[in-house]
mmCIF file of C-alpha atoms in Angstrom:
data_model
loop_
_atom_site.group_PDB
_atom_site.id
_atom_site.type_symbol
_atom_site.label_atom_id
_atom_site.label_comp_id
_atom_site.label_asym_id
_atom_site.label_seq_id
_atom_site.Cartn_x
_atom_site.Cartn_y
_atom_site.Cartn_z
ATOM 1 C CA UNK Z 1 2.106 -3.649 -29.705
ATOM 2 C CA UNK Z 2 3.711 -1.901 -26.548
ATOM 3 C CA UNK Z 3 2.595 0.070 -23.745
ATOM 4 C CA UNK Z 4 3.599 3.706 -23.007
ATOM 5 C CA UNK Z 5 5.155 3.369 -19.657
ATOM 6 C CA UNK Z 6 7.794 5.735 -19.458
ATOM 7 C CA UNK Z 7 6.411 8.595 -21.089
ATOM 8 C CA UNK Z 8 4.898 11.659 -20.143
ATOM 9 C CA UNK Z 9 1.267 11.727 -20.933
ATOM 10 C CA UNK Z 10 -1.187 14.256 -22.167
ATOM 11 C CA UNK Z 11 -5.010 13.904 -22.852
ATOM 12 C CA UNK Z 12 -7.605 11.209 -22.389
ATOM 13 C CA UNK Z 13 -6.403 7.718 -21.014
ATOM 14 C CA UNK Z 14 -9.493 6.314 -22.321
ATOM 15 C CA UNK Z 15 -9.180 7.780 -25.629
ATOM 16 C CA UNK Z 16 -9.607 5.757 -28.730
ATOM 17 C CA UNK Z 17 -6.508 7.089 -30.372
ATOM 18 C CA UNK Z 18 -3.179 6.387 -28.550
ATOM 19 C CA UNK Z 19 -0.372 8.844 -30.379
ATOM 20 C CA UNK Z 20 3.290 7.935 -28.762
ATOM 21 C CA UNK Z 21 6.227 10.345 -29.987
ATOM 22 C CA UNK Z 22 9.810 9.288 -29.475
ATOM 23 C CA UNK Z 23 11.509 12.632 -29.933
ATOM 24 C CA UNK Z 24 14.245 14.794 -28.540
ATOM 25 C CA UNK Z 25 14.855 18.450 -27.748
ATOM 26 C CA UNK Z 26 17.833 19.251 -30.064
ATOM 27 C CA UNK Z 27 16.259 17.683 -33.174
ATOM 28 C CA UNK Z 28 14.955 20.421 -35.613
ATOM 29 C CA UNK Z 29 12.390 18.000 -37.172
ATOM 30 C CA UNK Z 30 11.089 17.426 -33.663
ATOM 31 C CA UNK Z 31 10.482 21.159 -33.300
ATOM 32 C CA UNK Z 32 9.232 21.661 -36.617
ATOM 33 C CA UNK Z 33 6.365 18.917 -35.696
ATOM 34 C CA UNK Z 34 5.404 20.909 -32.657
ATOM 35 C CA UNK Z 35 2.731 22.836 -34.346
ATOM 36 C CA UNK Z 36 1.124 19.922 -36.087
ATOM 37 C CA UNK Z 37 0.890 18.049 -32.640
ATOM 38 C CA UNK Z 38 -0.915 20.766 -31.021
ATOM 39 C CA UNK Z 39 -3.176 20.984 -34.080
ATOM 40 C CA UNK Z 40 -3.657 16.990 -33.810
ATOM 41 C CA UNK Z 41 -4.576 17.774 -30.127
ATOM 42 C CA UNK Z 42 -6.470 20.690 -30.490
ATOM 43 C CA UNK Z 43 -8.593 19.005 -33.286
ATOM 44 C CA UNK Z 44 -9.094 15.806 -31.565
ATOM 45 C CA UNK Z 45 -9.305 16.790 -28.039
ATOM 46 C CA UNK Z 46 -10.526 13.967 -25.596
ATOM 47 C CA UNK Z 47 -9.935 11.388 -28.567
ATOM 48 C CA UNK Z 48 -6.322 11.618 -27.995
ATOM 49 C CA UNK Z 49 -3.905 9.716 -25.516
ATOM 50 C CA UNK Z 50 -0.639 11.291 -26.281
ATOM 51 C CA UNK Z 51 2.667 10.083 -24.780
ATOM 52 C CA UNK Z 52 5.740 11.497 -24.917
ATOM 53 C CA UNK Z 53 9.016 9.539 -24.822
ATOM 54 C CA UNK Z 54 12.810 10.250 -24.921
ATOM 55 C CA UNK Z 55 14.785 9.292 -27.750
ATOM 56 C CA UNK Z 56 18.202 11.587 -27.577
ATOM 57 C CA UNK Z 57 20.292 10.863 -30.686
ATOM 58 C CA UNK Z 58 24.072 10.343 -29.951
ATOM 59 C CA UNK Z 59 25.130 13.066 -32.122
ATOM 60 C CA UNK Z 60 22.784 15.729 -30.357
ATOM 61 C CA UNK Z 61 25.130 16.378 -27.309
ATOM 62 C CA UNK Z 62 22.512 18.129 -25.160
ATOM 63 C CA UNK Z 63 19.617 15.993 -26.012
ATOM 64 C CA UNK Z 64 20.046 13.688 -23.264
ATOM 65 C CA UNK Z 65 20.556 16.788 -20.480
ATOM 66 C CA UNK Z 66 17.675 18.293 -21.906
ATOM 67 C CA UNK Z 67 15.441 15.042 -21.321
ATOM 68 C CA UNK Z 68 16.830 14.808 -17.794
ATOM 69 C CA UNK Z 69 16.295 18.454 -16.991
ATOM 70 C CA UNK Z 70 12.466 18.274 -18.303
ATOM 71 C CA UNK Z 71 11.934 14.724 -16.419
ATOM 72 C CA UNK Z 72 13.142 16.758 -13.328
ATOM 73 C CA UNK Z 73 10.778 19.521 -14.053
ATOM 74 C CA UNK Z 74 8.037 16.710 -14.259
ATOM 75 C CA UNK Z 75 8.619 16.155 -10.719
ATOM 76 C CA UNK Z 76 7.233 19.182 -9.568
ATOM 77 C CA UNK Z 77 4.428 19.239 -12.145
ATOM 78 C CA UNK Z 78 5.818 21.310 -14.539
ATOM 79 C CA UNK Z 79 6.985 19.098 -17.434
ATOM 80 C CA UNK Z 80 4.971 20.453 -20.358
ATOM 81 C CA UNK Z 81 5.874 24.024 -19.385
ATOM 82 C CA UNK Z 82 9.719 23.076 -19.176
ATOM 83 C CA UNK Z 83 9.208 21.156 -22.385
ATOM 84 C CA UNK Z 84 7.514 24.381 -24.255
ATOM 85 C CA UNK Z 85 10.699 26.346 -23.208
ATOM 86 C CA UNK Z 86 13.043 23.693 -24.473
ATOM 87 C CA UNK Z 87 11.679 23.997 -28.148
ATOM 88 C CA UNK Z 88 11.775 27.795 -27.865
ATOM 89 C CA UNK Z 89 15.471 27.692 -26.671
ATOM 90 C CA UNK Z 90 16.293 25.025 -29.234
ATOM 91 C CA UNK Z 91 19.459 27.068 -30.321
ATOM 92 C CA UNK Z 92 20.760 27.542 -26.834
ATOM 93 C CA UNK Z 93 20.466 24.128 -25.108
ATOM 94 C CA UNK Z 94 23.053 24.384 -22.079
ATOM 95 C CA UNK Z 95 23.380 23.625 -18.262
ATOM 96 C CA UNK Z 96 22.671 27.373 -17.818
ATOM 97 C CA UNK Z 97 19.596 27.441 -20.060
ATOM 98 C CA UNK Z 98 18.057 24.582 -18.062
ATOM 99 C CA UNK Z 99 18.615 26.552 -15.014
ATOM 100 C CA UNK Z 100 17.471 29.656 -16.556
ATOM 101 C CA UNK Z 101 14.114 27.734 -17.829
ATOM 102 C CA UNK Z 102 13.659 26.037 -14.092
ATOM 103 C CA UNK Z 103 13.780 29.525 -12.498
ATOM 104 C CA UNK Z 104 11.308 31.265 -15.178
ATOM 105 C CA UNK Z 105 8.622 28.642 -14.738
ATOM 106 C CA UNK Z 106 9.389 28.889 -10.873
ATOM 107 C CA UNK Z 107 10.580 25.404 -9.694
ATOM 108 C CA UNK Z 108 11.773 24.775 -6.396
ATOM 109 C CA UNK Z 109 15.614 24.992 -7.626
ATOM 110 C CA UNK Z 110 17.032 23.073 -4.773
ATOM 111 C CA UNK Z 111 15.093 20.160 -5.604
ATOM 112 C CA UNK Z 112 15.447 20.659 -9.661
ATOM 113 C CA UNK Z 113 19.394 20.963 -8.904
ATOM 114 C CA UNK Z 114 19.393 17.966 -6.759
ATOM 115 C CA UNK Z 115 17.325 15.764 -9.444
ATOM 116 C CA UNK Z 116 19.518 16.854 -12.298
ATOM 117 C CA UNK Z 117 22.951 16.400 -10.491
ATOM 118 C CA UNK Z 118 21.818 12.630 -9.305
ATOM 119 C CA UNK Z 119 20.990 11.819 -13.073
ATOM 120 C CA UNK Z 120 17.634 10.801 -11.666
ATOM 121 C CA UNK Z 121 16.018 9.804 -14.792
ATOM 122 C CA UNK Z 122 19.326 8.514 -16.821
ATOM 123 C CA UNK Z 123 17.792 5.046 -16.782
ATOM 124 C CA UNK Z 124 14.042 5.805 -18.064
ATOM 125 C CA UNK Z 125 15.459 7.847 -20.694
ATOM 126 C CA UNK Z 126 17.668 4.806 -21.649
ATOM 127 C CA UNK Z 127 14.473 2.864 -21.211
ATOM 128 C CA UNK Z 128 12.394 4.935 -23.866
ATOM 129 C CA UNK Z 129 15.242 4.963 -26.149
ATOM 130 C CA UNK Z 130 15.682 1.006 -25.812
ATOM 131 C CA UNK Z 131 11.782 0.676 -26.076
ATOM 132 C CA UNK Z 132 11.942 2.968 -29.443
ATOM 133 C CA UNK Z 133 15.041 0.794 -30.942
ATOM 134 C CA UNK Z 134 12.898 -2.311 -30.382
ATOM 135 C CA UNK Z 135 9.791 -1.262 -32.171
ATOM 136 C CA UNK Z 136 11.980 0.035 -35.139
ATOM 137 C CA UNK Z 137 12.727 3.831 -34.124
ATOM 138 C CA UNK Z 138 16.203 5.007 -35.895
ATOM 139 C CA UNK Z 139 15.350 8.896 -36.035
ATOM 140 C CA UNK Z 140 13.420 11.504 -34.587
ATOM 141 C CA UNK Z 141 10.651 12.257 -34.467
ATOM 142 C CA UNK Z 142 8.942 8.906 -34.697
ATOM 143 C CA UNK Z 143 5.134 8.229 -34.131
ATOM 144 C CA UNK Z 144 2.911 5.360 -33.392
ATOM 145 C CA UNK Z 145 -0.715 6.148 -33.642
ATOM 146 C CA UNK Z 146 -2.489 2.997 -32.261
ATOM 147 C CA UNK Z 147 0.533 1.135 -33.258
ATOM 148 C CA UNK Z 148 0.829 2.667 -36.764
ATOM 149 C CA UNK Z 149 4.324 3.817 -37.506
ATOM 150 C CA UNK Z 150 4.598 7.504 -38.943
ATOM 151 C CA UNK Z 151 8.246 8.381 -39.146
ATOM 152 C CA UNK Z 152 9.375 12.188 -39.465
ATOM 153 C CA UNK Z 153 7.939 15.748 -39.143
ATOM 154 C CA UNK Z 154 4.816 14.981 -41.055
ATOM 155 C CA UNK Z 155 2.055 17.240 -41.931
ATOM 156 C CA UNK Z 156 -1.374 17.326 -40.115
ATOM 157 C CA UNK Z 157 -3.169 15.421 -43.009
ATOM 158 C CA UNK Z 158 -0.840 12.035 -42.562
ATOM 159 C CA UNK Z 159 -1.952 12.252 -38.748
ATOM 160 C CA UNK Z 160 -5.544 13.051 -39.730
ATOM 161 C CA UNK Z 161 -5.539 9.959 -42.328
ATOM 162 C CA UNK Z 162 -4.543 7.276 -39.892
ATOM 163 C CA UNK Z 163 -6.620 9.010 -37.019
ATOM 164 C CA UNK Z 164 -9.958 9.399 -39.180
ATOM 165 C CA UNK Z 165 -8.946 5.254 -40.142
ATOM 166 C CA UNK Z 166 -8.740 4.441 -36.661
ATOM 167 C CA UNK Z 167 -11.729 6.110 -35.307
ATOM 168 C CA UNK Z 168 -13.879 4.578 -38.323
ATOM 169 C CA UNK Z 169 -12.897 0.985 -37.175
ATOM 170 C CA UNK Z 170 -14.060 1.670 -33.898
ATOM 171 C CA UNK Z 171 -17.846 2.956 -34.861
#
């Protein structure tokens, strides 16, 4: 079992269910999984502690830059806004697009550009990826629900089954 350090977090830190997602913004399956993750969060609310970790695949040339830009938005407290915009812009990821998104969500552009240019989060992104590789992640999206591995863009039912099993154990 591993700790979710280095990820961006949503939900209740004391929740009985911890979901760690290894994902990247250029992956079509990761995008397809968004409504499922939203449904999991809205169905189970404060029972879920959700951690998003970066796992840019080498053949997706913009994946690491997209992750870097999102992490730079996190510096200004707007990670999830940036994250959502990246999924919507998946077909058009580029440096220009990240700047456009940063403007759209009202980031301080000087701070954002400085952060991106310094590649401030490259080491953290690499750590996410190495942690993922260590626990057997080879593609995206990959989920760990209380440590149980779920691979790919799975339907809500697959999540529900594991979550219900885990909740039943804790009664």
